[in-house]
PDB file of C-alpha atoms and ligand atoms in Angstrom:
ATOM      1  CA  MET A  10     108.261   1.771 -83.954  1.00 72.00           C
ATOM      2  CA  THR A  11     108.114  -2.019 -82.976  1.00 86.00           C
ATOM      3  CA  GLN A  12     104.825  -3.181 -81.714  1.00 94.00           C
ATOM      4  CA  LEU A  13     105.295  -5.258 -78.600  1.00 96.00           C
ATOM      5  CA  PRO A  14     104.418  -9.065 -78.747  1.00 95.00           C
ATOM      6  CA  ASP A  15     101.395 -10.148 -76.792  1.00 96.00           C
ATOM      7  CA  PRO A  16     101.944 -10.173 -73.068  1.00 98.00           C
ATOM      8  CA  ARG A  17     102.336 -13.421 -71.145  1.00 98.00           C
ATOM      9  CA  THR A  18      98.885 -14.662 -69.562  1.00 98.00           C
ATOM     10  CA  LEU A  19      99.161 -16.374 -66.324  1.00 98.00           C
ATOM     11  CA  THR A  20      96.204 -18.407 -65.038  1.00 98.00           C
ATOM     12  CA  CYS A  21      95.333 -20.347 -61.895  1.00 98.00           C
ATOM     13  CA  PRO A  22      91.983 -21.074 -60.158  1.00 98.00           C
ATOM     14  CA  ALA A  23      92.386 -17.983 -58.166  1.00 98.00           C
ATOM     15  CA  ALA A  24      93.055 -15.403 -60.796  1.00 98.00           C
ATOM     16  CA  THR A  25      94.172 -14.500 -64.292  1.00 98.00           C
ATOM     17  CA  GLY A  26      96.835 -11.950 -65.061  1.00 98.00           C
ATOM     18  CA  ALA A  27      99.032 -10.775 -67.845  1.00 98.00           C
ATOM     19  CA  VAL A  28     102.481  -9.273 -67.964  1.00 98.00           C
ATOM     20  CA  TYR A  29     104.986  -7.982 -70.695  1.00 98.00           C
ATOM     21  CA  ASP A  30     108.513  -8.888 -70.515  1.00 98.00           C
ATOM     22  CA  TYR A  31     109.010  -5.197 -71.639  1.00 98.00           C
ATOM     23  CA  GLY A  32     109.068  -3.217 -68.534  1.00 98.00           C
ATOM     24  CA  ALA A  33     108.139  -6.501 -66.570  1.00 98.00           C
ATOM     25  CA  HIS A  34     104.848  -4.439 -66.942  1.00 98.00           C
ATOM     26  CA  VAL A  35     101.719  -6.072 -65.464  1.00 99.00           C
ATOM     27  CA  VAL A  36      98.849  -5.068 -67.674  1.00 98.00           C
ATOM     28  CA  SER A  37      95.881  -6.938 -66.177  1.00 98.00           C
ATOM     29  CA  TRP A  38      94.770  -8.861 -62.997  1.00 98.00           C
ATOM     30  CA  THR A  39      91.355 -10.439 -62.502  1.00 98.00           C
ATOM     31  CA  PRO A  40      90.659 -12.396 -59.378  1.00 98.00           C
ATOM     32  CA  ALA A  41      88.311 -15.372 -59.868  1.00 98.00           C
ATOM     33  CA  GLY A  42      84.708 -14.247 -59.852  1.00 96.00           C
ATOM     34  CA  ALA A  43      85.554 -10.572 -60.051  1.00 96.00           C
ATOM     35  CA  THR A  44      85.761  -8.048 -62.962  1.00 96.00           C
ATOM     36  CA  PRO A  45      89.208  -6.706 -63.989  1.00 98.00           C
ATOM     37  CA  VAL A  46      90.904  -4.601 -61.397  1.00 98.00           C
ATOM     38  CA  LEU A  47      93.719  -2.785 -63.204  1.00 98.00           C
ATOM     39  CA  TRP A  48      92.991  -0.033 -65.505  1.00 98.00           C
ATOM     40  CA  MET A  49      94.424   0.419 -69.051  1.00 98.00           C
ATOM     41  CA  SER A  50      94.003   3.404 -71.385  1.00 98.00           C
ATOM     42  CA  GLN A  51      92.186   2.658 -74.622  1.00 98.00           C
ATOM     43  CA  LYS A  52      94.906   5.080 -76.235  1.00 98.00           C
ATOM     44  CA  SER A  53      97.932   3.413 -74.742  1.00 98.00           C
ATOM     45  CA  ASP A  54     101.018   2.775 -76.887  1.00 98.00           C
ATOM     46  CA  PHE A  55     102.289  -0.785 -76.808  1.00 98.00           C
ATOM     47  CA  GLU A  56     105.694  -0.140 -78.535  1.00 98.00           C
ATOM     48  CA  ALA A  57     109.254  -0.590 -77.594  1.00 96.00           C
ATOM     49  CA  GLY A  58     110.586   2.732 -76.315  1.00 97.00           C
ATOM     50  CA  LYS A  59     107.145   4.045 -75.120  1.00 98.00           C
ATOM     51  CA  PRO A  60     105.551   3.812 -71.695  1.00 98.00           C
ATOM     52  CA  ILE A  61     102.429   1.717 -71.296  1.00 98.00           C
ATOM     53  CA  ARG A  62      99.573   3.830 -69.892  1.00 98.00           C
ATOM     54  CA  GLY A  63      98.023   1.651 -67.320  1.00 98.00           C
ATOM     55  CA  GLY A  64      98.453  -1.576 -65.238  1.00 99.00           C
ATOM     56  CA  VAL A  65     101.648  -1.317 -63.086  1.00 99.00           C
ATOM     57  CA  PRO A  66     104.375   0.708 -64.426  1.00 99.00           C
ATOM     58  CA  ILE A  67     107.645   0.094 -62.540  1.00 99.00           C
ATOM     59  CA  CYS A  68     109.132   3.645 -61.828  1.00 98.00           C
ATOM     60  CA  TRP A  69     112.945   3.234 -61.190  1.00 98.00           C
ATOM     61  CA  PRO A  70     115.624   4.413 -60.574  1.00 98.00           C
ATOM     62  CA  TRP A  71     113.908   7.866 -60.418  1.00 98.00           C
ATOM     63  CA  PHE A  72     110.333   9.031 -59.893  1.00 98.00           C
ATOM     64  CA  GLY A  73     108.832  11.550 -62.240  1.00 98.00           C
ATOM     65  CA  ALA A  74     111.681  13.868 -63.309  1.00 97.00           C
ATOM     66  CA  GLY A  75     113.833  12.757 -60.348  1.00 97.00           C
ATOM     67  CA  ARG A  76     115.260  14.682 -57.522  1.00 97.00           C
ATOM     68  CA  THR A  77     117.182  16.999 -59.877  1.00 97.00           C
ATOM     69  CA  LYS A  78     113.654  17.558 -61.580  1.00 96.00           C
ATOM     70  CA  SER A  79     115.507  17.215 -64.893  1.00 97.00           C
ATOM     71  CA  MET A  80     115.879  13.388 -65.355  1.00 97.00           C
ATOM     72  CA  ALA A  81     114.435  11.720 -68.456  1.00 97.00           C
ATOM     73  CA  PRO A  82     112.648   9.689 -69.400  1.00 98.00           C
ATOM     74  CA  ALA A  83     109.953  10.367 -66.870  1.00 98.00           C
ATOM     75  CA  HIS A  84     109.803   7.725 -64.103  1.00 98.00           C
ATOM     76  CA  GLY A  85     113.116   6.215 -65.102  1.00 98.00           C
ATOM     77  CA  VAL A  86     114.339   3.374 -67.480  1.00 98.00           C
ATOM     78  CA  ALA A  87     113.025   0.293 -65.939  1.00 98.00           C
ATOM     79  CA  ARG A  88     109.689   0.377 -67.564  1.00 98.00           C
ATOM     80  CA  LEU A  89     111.133   0.777 -70.930  1.00 98.00           C
ATOM     81  CA  ALA A  90     113.621  -2.072 -70.705  1.00 98.00           C
ATOM     82  CA  GLU A  91     113.341  -5.654 -71.587  1.00 98.00           C
ATOM     83  CA  TRP A  92     113.284  -7.659 -68.438  1.00 98.00           C
ATOM     84  CA  HIS A  93     114.491 -11.358 -68.272  1.00 98.00           C
ATOM     85  CA  LEU A  94     111.941 -13.886 -67.325  1.00 98.00           C
ATOM     86  CA  GLU A  95     113.823 -16.170 -64.919  1.00 98.00           C
ATOM     87  CA  GLY A  96     110.839 -18.498 -64.196  1.00 98.00           C
ATOM     88  CA  GLN A  97     107.153 -19.125 -63.652  1.00 98.00           C
ATOM     89  CA  THR A  98     105.299 -21.074 -61.070  1.00 97.00           C
ATOM     90  CA  HIS A  99     101.534 -22.235 -60.946  1.00 96.00           C
ATOM     91  CA  SER A 100      99.508 -23.578 -58.009  1.00 97.00           C
ATOM     92  CA  ASP A 101      95.839 -23.445 -57.086  1.00 97.00           C
ATOM     93  CA  ASP A 102      96.377 -20.273 -55.221  1.00 98.00           C
ATOM     94  CA  ALA A 103      98.770 -18.234 -57.432  1.00 98.00           C
ATOM     95  CA  ALA A 104     100.481 -18.003 -60.750  1.00 98.00           C
ATOM     96  CA  THR A 105     103.874 -16.188 -60.476  1.00 98.00           C
ATOM     97  CA  ALA A 106     106.578 -14.719 -62.813  1.00 98.00           C
ATOM     98  CA  THR A 107     110.011 -13.741 -61.738  1.00 98.00           C
ATOM     99  CA  TYR A 108     112.042 -11.290 -63.722  1.00 99.00           C
ATOM    100  CA  THR A 109     115.440  -9.824 -63.435  1.00 99.00           C
ATOM    101  CA  LEU A 110     117.248  -6.737 -64.812  1.00 98.00           C
ATOM    102  CA  THR A 111     120.836  -5.685 -64.276  1.00 98.00           C
ATOM    103  CA  ASP A 112     123.263  -2.842 -65.000  1.00 98.00           C
ATOM    104  CA  ALA A 113     124.378  -4.803 -67.994  1.00 98.00           C
ATOM    105  CA  ASP A 114     120.998  -4.360 -69.507  1.00 98.00           C
ATOM    106  CA  VAL A 115     120.634  -0.650 -68.736  1.00 97.00           C
ATOM    107  CA  PRO A 116     124.165   0.586 -68.141  1.00 96.00           C
ATOM    108  CA  ASP A 117     123.157   4.224 -67.869  1.00 90.00           C
ATOM    109  CA  ALA A 118     120.422   3.729 -65.264  1.00 94.00           C
ATOM    110  CA  LEU A 119     122.671   4.744 -62.345  1.00 96.00           C
ATOM    111  CA  ASP A 120     126.356   4.869 -61.252  1.00 96.00           C
ATOM    112  CA  GLY A 121     126.908   1.471 -59.808  1.00 96.00           C
ATOM    113  CA  SER A 122     126.571  -2.230 -60.272  1.00 98.00           C
ATOM    114  CA  TRP A 123     123.091  -3.564 -59.410  1.00 98.00           C
ATOM    115  CA  LYS A 124     120.625  -6.269 -59.952  1.00 98.00           C
ATOM    116  CA  ALA A 125     116.796  -5.993 -59.780  1.00 98.00           C
ATOM    117  CA  THR A 126     114.547  -8.777 -59.272  1.00 99.00           C
ATOM    118  CA  TYR A 127     110.744  -8.419 -59.677  1.00 99.00           C
ATOM    119  CA  VAL A 128     108.361 -11.079 -58.587  1.00 99.00           C
ATOM    120  CA  VAL A 129     104.630 -10.902 -59.805  1.00 98.00           C
ATOM    121  CA  SER A 130     102.072 -13.183 -58.136  1.00 98.00           C
ATOM    122  CA  PHE A 131      98.490 -13.327 -59.584  1.00 98.00           C
ATOM    123  CA  GLY A 132      96.252 -14.860 -56.921  1.00 98.00           C
ATOM    124  CA  ALA A 133      93.322 -13.764 -54.839  1.00 98.00           C
ATOM    125  CA  ALA A 134      95.450 -10.697 -54.223  1.00 98.00           C
ATOM    126  CA  LEU A 135      98.063  -9.162 -56.616  1.00 98.00           C
ATOM    127  CA  GLN A 136     101.379  -9.350 -54.990  1.00 98.00           C
ATOM    128  CA  LEU A 137     104.287  -7.416 -56.435  1.00 99.00           C
ATOM    129  CA  SER A 138     107.923  -7.475 -54.986  1.00 98.00           C
ATOM    130  CA  LEU A 139     110.786  -5.342 -56.281  1.00 99.00           C
ATOM    131  CA  THR A 140     114.237  -6.014 -54.944  1.00 99.00           C
ATOM    132  CA  VAL A 141     117.209  -4.210 -55.856  1.00 98.00           C
ATOM    133  CA  GLU A 142     120.721  -5.300 -54.813  1.00 98.00           C
ATOM    134  CA  ASN A 143     123.888  -3.267 -54.872  1.00 98.00           C
ATOM    135  CA  THR A 144     126.352  -5.800 -56.554  1.00 98.00           C
ATOM    136  CA  GLY A 145     129.187  -3.276 -56.837  1.00 98.00           C
ATOM    137  CA  SER A 146     131.732  -1.570 -54.630  1.00 98.00           C
ATOM    138  CA  THR A 147     130.203   1.778 -54.295  1.00 98.00           C
ATOM    139  CA  GLU A 148     127.056   3.115 -52.593  1.00 98.00           C
ATOM    140  CA  PHE A 149     124.205   4.391 -54.718  1.00 98.00           C
ATOM    141  CA  SER A 150     120.741   5.691 -54.144  1.00 98.00           C
ATOM    142  CA  TYR A 151     117.565   5.423 -56.274  1.00 98.00           C
ATOM    143  CA  GLU A 152     113.832   6.475 -56.169  1.00 98.00           C
ATOM    144  CA  GLU A 153     111.089   3.881 -57.087  1.00 98.00           C
ATOM    145  CA  ALA A 154     107.446   3.338 -57.209  1.00 98.00           C
ATOM    146  CA  LEU A 155     104.993   0.764 -58.303  1.00 99.00           C
ATOM    147  CA  HIS A 156     102.627   3.116 -60.116  1.00 98.00           C
ATOM    148  CA  THR A 157      99.349   0.959 -60.088  1.00 98.00           C
ATOM    149  CA  TYR A 158      96.399   2.222 -62.245  1.00 99.00           C
ATOM    150  CA  LEU A 159      92.976   1.044 -60.734  1.00 99.00           C
ATOM    151  CA  THR A 160      89.697   0.859 -62.371  1.00 98.00           C
ATOM    152  CA  VAL A 161      86.738   2.515 -60.699  1.00 98.00           C
ATOM    153  CA  GLY A 162      83.211   3.107 -61.709  1.00 98.00           C
ATOM    154  CA  ASP A 163      83.078   6.796 -61.284  1.00 98.00           C
ATOM    155  CA  ILE A 164      86.008   8.742 -59.730  1.00 98.00           C
ATOM    156  CA  THR A 165      83.487  11.467 -58.415  1.00 98.00           C
ATOM    157  CA  GLN A 166      81.830   8.969 -56.203  1.00 98.00           C
ATOM    158  CA  VAL A 167      85.060   7.220 -54.920  1.00 98.00           C
ATOM    159  CA  VAL A 168      86.275   7.601 -51.336  1.00 98.00           C
ATOM    160  CA  VAL A 169      90.053   7.009 -50.569  1.00 98.00           C
ATOM    161  CA  SER A 170      90.518   6.088 -46.785  1.00 98.00           C
ATOM    162  CA  GLY A 171      93.560   5.453 -44.726  1.00 98.00           C
ATOM    163  CA  LEU A 172      95.400   8.790 -45.423  1.00 98.00           C
ATOM    164  CA  ALA A 173      93.887  10.729 -42.487  1.00 98.00           C
ATOM    165  CA  GLY A 174      96.577  12.590 -40.655  1.00 98.00           C
ATOM    166  CA  SER A 175      99.350  11.967 -43.219  1.00 98.00           C
ATOM    167  CA  SER A 176     101.301  14.886 -44.557  1.00 98.00           C
ATOM    168  CA  TYR A 177     101.470  15.189 -48.345  1.00 98.00           C
ATOM    169  CA  LEU A 178     103.481  16.931 -51.114  1.00 97.00           C
ATOM    170  CA  ASP A 179     100.900  18.256 -53.505  1.00 98.00           C
ATOM    171  CA  LYS A 180     102.199  18.249 -56.981  1.00 96.00           C
ATOM    172  CA  ALA A 181      98.904  19.402 -58.649  1.00 96.00           C
ATOM    173  CA  PRO A 182      99.052  22.926 -60.267  1.00 94.00           C
ATOM    174  CA  GLY A 183      98.510  25.480 -57.468  1.00 93.00           C
ATOM    175  CA  GLY A 184      98.576  22.663 -54.871  1.00 92.00           C
ATOM    176  CA  ALA A 185      99.768  23.274 -51.407  1.00 93.00           C
ATOM    177  CA  ASP A 186     101.483  20.730 -49.178  1.00 95.00           C
ATOM    178  CA  ALA A 187      99.342  19.852 -46.322  1.00 97.00           C
ATOM    179  CA  VAL A 188      97.916  17.074 -43.809  1.00 98.00           C
ATOM    180  CA  GLN A 189      95.121  14.982 -44.949  1.00 98.00           C
ATOM    181  CA  GLU A 190      92.012  15.598 -42.887  1.00 98.00           C
ATOM    182  CA  GLY A 191      89.615  12.506 -43.038  1.00 98.00           C
ATOM    183  CA  ASP A 192      88.968  10.662 -46.281  1.00 98.00           C
ATOM    184  CA  LEU A 193      90.033  11.803 -49.662  1.00 98.00           C
ATOM    185  CA  THR A 194      87.620  12.468 -52.407  1.00 98.00           C
ATOM    186  CA  ILE A 195      88.630  13.426 -55.948  1.00 98.00           C
ATOM    187  CA  THR A 196      87.250  16.653 -57.109  1.00 98.00           C
ATOM    188  CA  GLY A 197      89.972  17.956 -59.440  1.00 98.00           C
ATOM    189  CA  GLU A 198      93.517  17.140 -60.727  1.00 98.00           C
ATOM    190  CA  THR A 199      95.066  15.234 -57.857  1.00 98.00           C
ATOM    191  CA  ASP A 200      98.719  14.369 -57.541  1.00 98.00           C
ATOM    192  CA  ARG A 201      99.819  13.783 -54.077  1.00 98.00           C
ATOM    193  CA  VAL A 202     102.839  12.098 -52.387  1.00 98.00           C
ATOM    194  CA  TYR A 203     101.644  11.059 -48.930  1.00 98.00           C
ATOM    195  CA  GLN A 204     104.191  10.153 -46.169  1.00 98.00           C
ATOM    196  CA  THR A 205     102.542   7.058 -44.848  1.00 98.00           C
ATOM    197  CA  THR A 206     103.124   3.283 -44.596  1.00 98.00           C
ATOM    198  CA  ALA A 207      99.307   2.652 -43.821  1.00 98.00           C
ATOM    199  CA  ASP A 208      97.010   0.717 -46.002  1.00 98.00           C
ATOM    200  CA  VAL A 209      95.022   2.742 -48.342  1.00 98.00           C
ATOM    201  CA  THR A 210      91.454   1.648 -49.361  1.00 98.00           C
ATOM    202  CA  VAL A 211      89.656   2.857 -52.581  1.00 98.00           C
ATOM    203  CA  VAL A 212      85.960   2.513 -51.761  1.00 98.00           C
ATOM    204  CA  ASP A 213      84.031   2.205 -55.145  1.00 98.00           C
ATOM    205  CA  PRO A 214      80.125   2.440 -54.665  1.00 97.00           C
ATOM    206  CA  VAL A 215      79.482   2.074 -58.327  1.00 97.00           C
ATOM    207  CA  LEU A 216      81.413  -1.036 -58.774  1.00 97.00           C
ATOM    208  CA  GLY A 217      80.351  -2.183 -55.423  1.00 96.00           C
ATOM    209  CA  ARG A 218      83.766  -3.012 -54.182  1.00 97.00           C
ATOM    210  CA  SER A 219      86.654  -1.695 -52.412  1.00 98.00           C
ATOM    211  CA  LEU A 220      90.363  -2.176 -53.303  1.00 98.00           C
ATOM    212  CA  VAL A 221      92.915  -2.295 -50.470  1.00 98.00           C
ATOM    213  CA  VAL A 222      96.617  -1.302 -51.199  1.00 98.00           C
ATOM    214  CA  SER A 223      99.131  -2.669 -48.627  1.00 98.00           C
ATOM    215  CA  THR A 224     102.919  -1.976 -48.897  1.00 98.00           C
ATOM    216  CA  SER A 225     106.158  -2.995 -47.270  1.00 98.00           C
ATOM    217  CA  GLY A 226     109.439  -1.195 -47.619  1.00 98.00           C
ATOM    218  CA  SER A 227     107.588   1.850 -48.827  1.00 98.00           C
ATOM    219  CA  ALA A 228     107.616   5.220 -47.118  1.00 98.00           C
ATOM    220  CA  GLN A 229     105.035   6.778 -49.280  1.00 98.00           C
ATOM    221  CA  LYS A 230     101.744   6.459 -51.175  1.00 98.00           C
ATOM    222  CA  VAL A 231     101.122   8.464 -54.234  1.00 98.00           C
ATOM    223  CA  VAL A 232      97.444   9.179 -55.375  1.00 98.00           C
ATOM    224  CA  TRP A 233      96.879  10.441 -58.902  1.00 98.00           C
ATOM    225  CA  ASN A 234      94.112  11.455 -61.049  1.00 98.00           C
ATOM    226  CA  PRO A 235      94.806  13.740 -63.965  1.00 98.00           C
ATOM    227  CA  TRP A 236      91.220  15.042 -64.152  1.00 98.00           C
ATOM    228  CA  ILE A 237      89.982  16.957 -67.311  1.00 98.00           C
ATOM    229  CA  ALA A 238      92.715  19.240 -68.529  1.00 98.00           C
ATOM    230  CA  LYS A 239      95.668  16.894 -67.964  1.00 98.00           C
ATOM    231  CA  SER A 240      93.757  13.955 -69.559  1.00 98.00           C
ATOM    232  CA  ALA A 241      93.174  16.163 -72.690  1.00 98.00           C
ATOM    233  CA  ALA A 242      96.878  17.026 -72.858  1.00 98.00           C
ATOM    234  CA  MET A 243      98.055  13.350 -72.791  1.00 98.00           C
ATOM    235  CA  PRO A 244      98.060  11.806 -76.185  1.00 98.00           C
ATOM    236  CA  ASP A 245      97.936   8.232 -74.747  1.00 98.00           C
ATOM    237  CA  PHE A 246      95.041   8.920 -72.458  1.00 98.00           C
ATOM    238  CA  GLY A 247      91.455   9.376 -73.639  1.00 98.00           C
ATOM    239  CA  ASP A 248      89.899  12.745 -72.799  1.00 98.00           C
ATOM    240  CA  ASP A 249      87.174  11.259 -70.540  1.00 98.00           C
ATOM    241  CA  GLU A 250      89.249   8.387 -69.158  1.00 98.00           C
ATOM    242  CA  TRP A 251      89.927  10.273 -65.846  1.00 98.00           C
ATOM    243  CA  LYS A 252      86.442   9.353 -64.950  1.00 98.00           C
ATOM    244  CA  THR A 253      87.210   5.676 -64.423  1.00 98.00           C
ATOM    245  CA  MET A 254      90.634   5.493 -63.135  1.00 98.00           C
ATOM    246  CA  ILE A 255      92.851   6.257 -60.009  1.00 99.00           C
ATOM    247  CA  CYS A 256      96.456   5.561 -59.262  1.00 99.00           C
ATOM    248  CA  VAL A 257      97.396   4.437 -55.751  1.00 99.00           C
ATOM    249  CA  GLU A 258     101.201   3.779 -55.795  1.00 98.00           C
ATOM    250  CA  GLY A 259     103.690   2.404 -53.248  1.00 98.00           C
ATOM    251  CA  ALA A 260     106.840   4.613 -53.366  1.00 98.00           C
ATOM    252  CA  ASN A 261     110.181   5.697 -52.090  1.00 98.00           C
ATOM    253  CA  ALA A 262     110.843   9.103 -53.694  1.00 98.00           C
ATOM    254  CA  LEU A 263     112.515  12.466 -53.019  1.00 96.00           C
ATOM    255  CA  ASP A 264     113.917  12.521 -49.590  1.00 96.00           C
ATOM    256  CA  HIS A 265     112.902   8.888 -49.050  1.00 98.00           C
ATOM    257  CA  ALA A 266     115.074   7.693 -51.762  1.00 98.00           C
ATOM    258  CA  VAL A 267     116.696   4.226 -51.084  1.00 98.00           C
ATOM    259  CA  VAL A 268     120.482   4.188 -50.284  1.00 98.00           C
ATOM    260  CA  LEU A 269     122.264   0.895 -50.759  1.00 98.00           C
ATOM    261  CA  ALA A 270     125.898   0.255 -49.603  1.00 98.00           C
ATOM    262  CA  PRO A 271     127.714  -2.535 -51.350  1.00 98.00           C
ATOM    263  CA  GLY A 272     126.130  -5.903 -50.795  1.00 98.00           C
ATOM    264  CA  GLU A 273     122.936  -4.381 -49.451  1.00 98.00           C
ATOM    265  CA  SER A 274     119.446  -4.938 -50.883  1.00 98.00           C
ATOM    266  CA  HIS A 275     115.964  -3.384 -50.482  1.00 98.00           C
ATOM    267  CA  THR A 276     112.531  -4.791 -51.268  1.00 99.00           C
ATOM    268  CA  LEU A 277     109.395  -2.778 -52.156  1.00 98.00           C
ATOM    269  CA  GLY A 278     106.416  -4.938 -51.606  1.00 99.00           C
ATOM    270  CA  TYR A 279     102.938  -4.141 -53.005  1.00 99.00           C
ATOM    271  CA  THR A 280      99.710  -6.049 -52.351  1.00 98.00           C
ATOM    272  CA  LEU A 281      96.375  -5.222 -54.000  1.00 98.00           C
ATOM    273  CA  SER A 282      93.370  -7.086 -52.746  1.00 98.00           C
ATOM    274  CA  LEU A 283      89.613  -6.910 -53.004  1.00 98.00           C
ATOM    275  CA  GLY A 284      87.951  -5.580 -49.727  1.00 91.00           C
ATOM    276  CA  ALA A 285      84.323  -5.384 -48.577  1.00 82.00           C
ATOM    277  CA  ALA A 286      81.803  -3.575 -50.888  1.00 75.00           C
TER     278      ALA A 286
HETATM  279  O1  TA6 B  25     102.450   9.321 -60.146  1.00 81.00           O
HETATM  280  C1  TA6 B  25     101.859  10.548 -60.579  1.00 81.00           C
HETATM  281  C2  TA6 B  25     102.592  11.027 -61.731  1.00 81.00           C
HETATM  282  O2  TA6 B  25     103.984  11.483 -61.327  1.00 81.00           O
HETATM  283  C3  TA6 B  25     101.832  12.297 -62.285  1.00 81.00           C
HETATM  284  O3  TA6 B  25     102.709  13.570 -62.076  1.00 81.00           O
HETATM  285  C4  TA6 B  25     101.799  11.998 -63.775  1.00 81.00           C
HETATM  286  O4  TA6 B  25     102.933  12.518 -64.382  1.00 81.00           O
HETATM  287  C5  TA6 B  25     101.938  10.437 -63.744  1.00 81.00           C
HETATM  288  O5  TA6 B  25     102.866  10.142 -62.823  1.00 81.00           O
HETATM  289  C6  TA6 B  25     102.002   9.754 -65.039  1.00 81.00           C
HETATM  290  O6  TA6 B  25     103.432   9.700 -65.399  1.00 81.00           O
HETATM  291  P1  TA6 B  25     103.758   9.237 -66.869  1.00 81.00           P
HETATM  292  O7  TA6 B  25     105.230   9.487 -66.972  1.00 81.00           O
HETATM  293  O8  TA6 B  25     103.444   7.764 -66.953  1.00 81.00           O
HETATM  294  O9  TA6 B  25     102.941  10.009 -67.773  1.00 81.00           O
END
């Protein structure tokens, strides 16, 4: 397998970040004066053809095994493709990179002609924007998620707020779909697709910070922690790494897949920022 070249590092007075052209995969973001915010497995692969276990995988044009529950590779092809760097900008407030990918690059992604544009902005907040345009003459639909891995001090002490009252699909073994009552705490394998557009806050008393996830053009938030057994079953995930991570994703999946008529486009926006301690 081919080891990836080093990621691009983007720096400005407000933050530093790193992103691979492969998958347009953001692998780190550190606001000025803070500790790194994105989580990365110490056992992740960094090889063409394999997913990177951490940072912000782009899940597109399907989520998980897709609506048929038989799609492969998991979470689609965008995170395994070589995106094209179209440009970079630097200012005091943010360093940005703009990537594109088209049907010419990944012809088997979906039936149709399309162009994806992904803008990454490393500043006091991490701002991500995934726009897909239907450049063809036939309608198509797709699922998507920005599958962000967050570093926490101790998952058993984390409180996730902002989900109260939202219904969720529970994908964990033995899970039952329900409505979230109050804040969410993680006490086992947690794999939930919440129907909500609200901000979600991860309160981390150990690191003394909170992380706020805001989205636009996203019908769902996905919250995932693999806990003990699933962590042990993943070769690119350390057995004890579940203790210091949580995924809070912005998504449009399942019955909230995006449908684009010819000429239409859709943007999924994801903003991660440091909140109060
Ligand atoms: O977003 C949560 C999830 O769908 C989990 O079910 C788990 O499979 C996770 O994504 C990781 O997926 P990956 O394909 O990166 O191993």
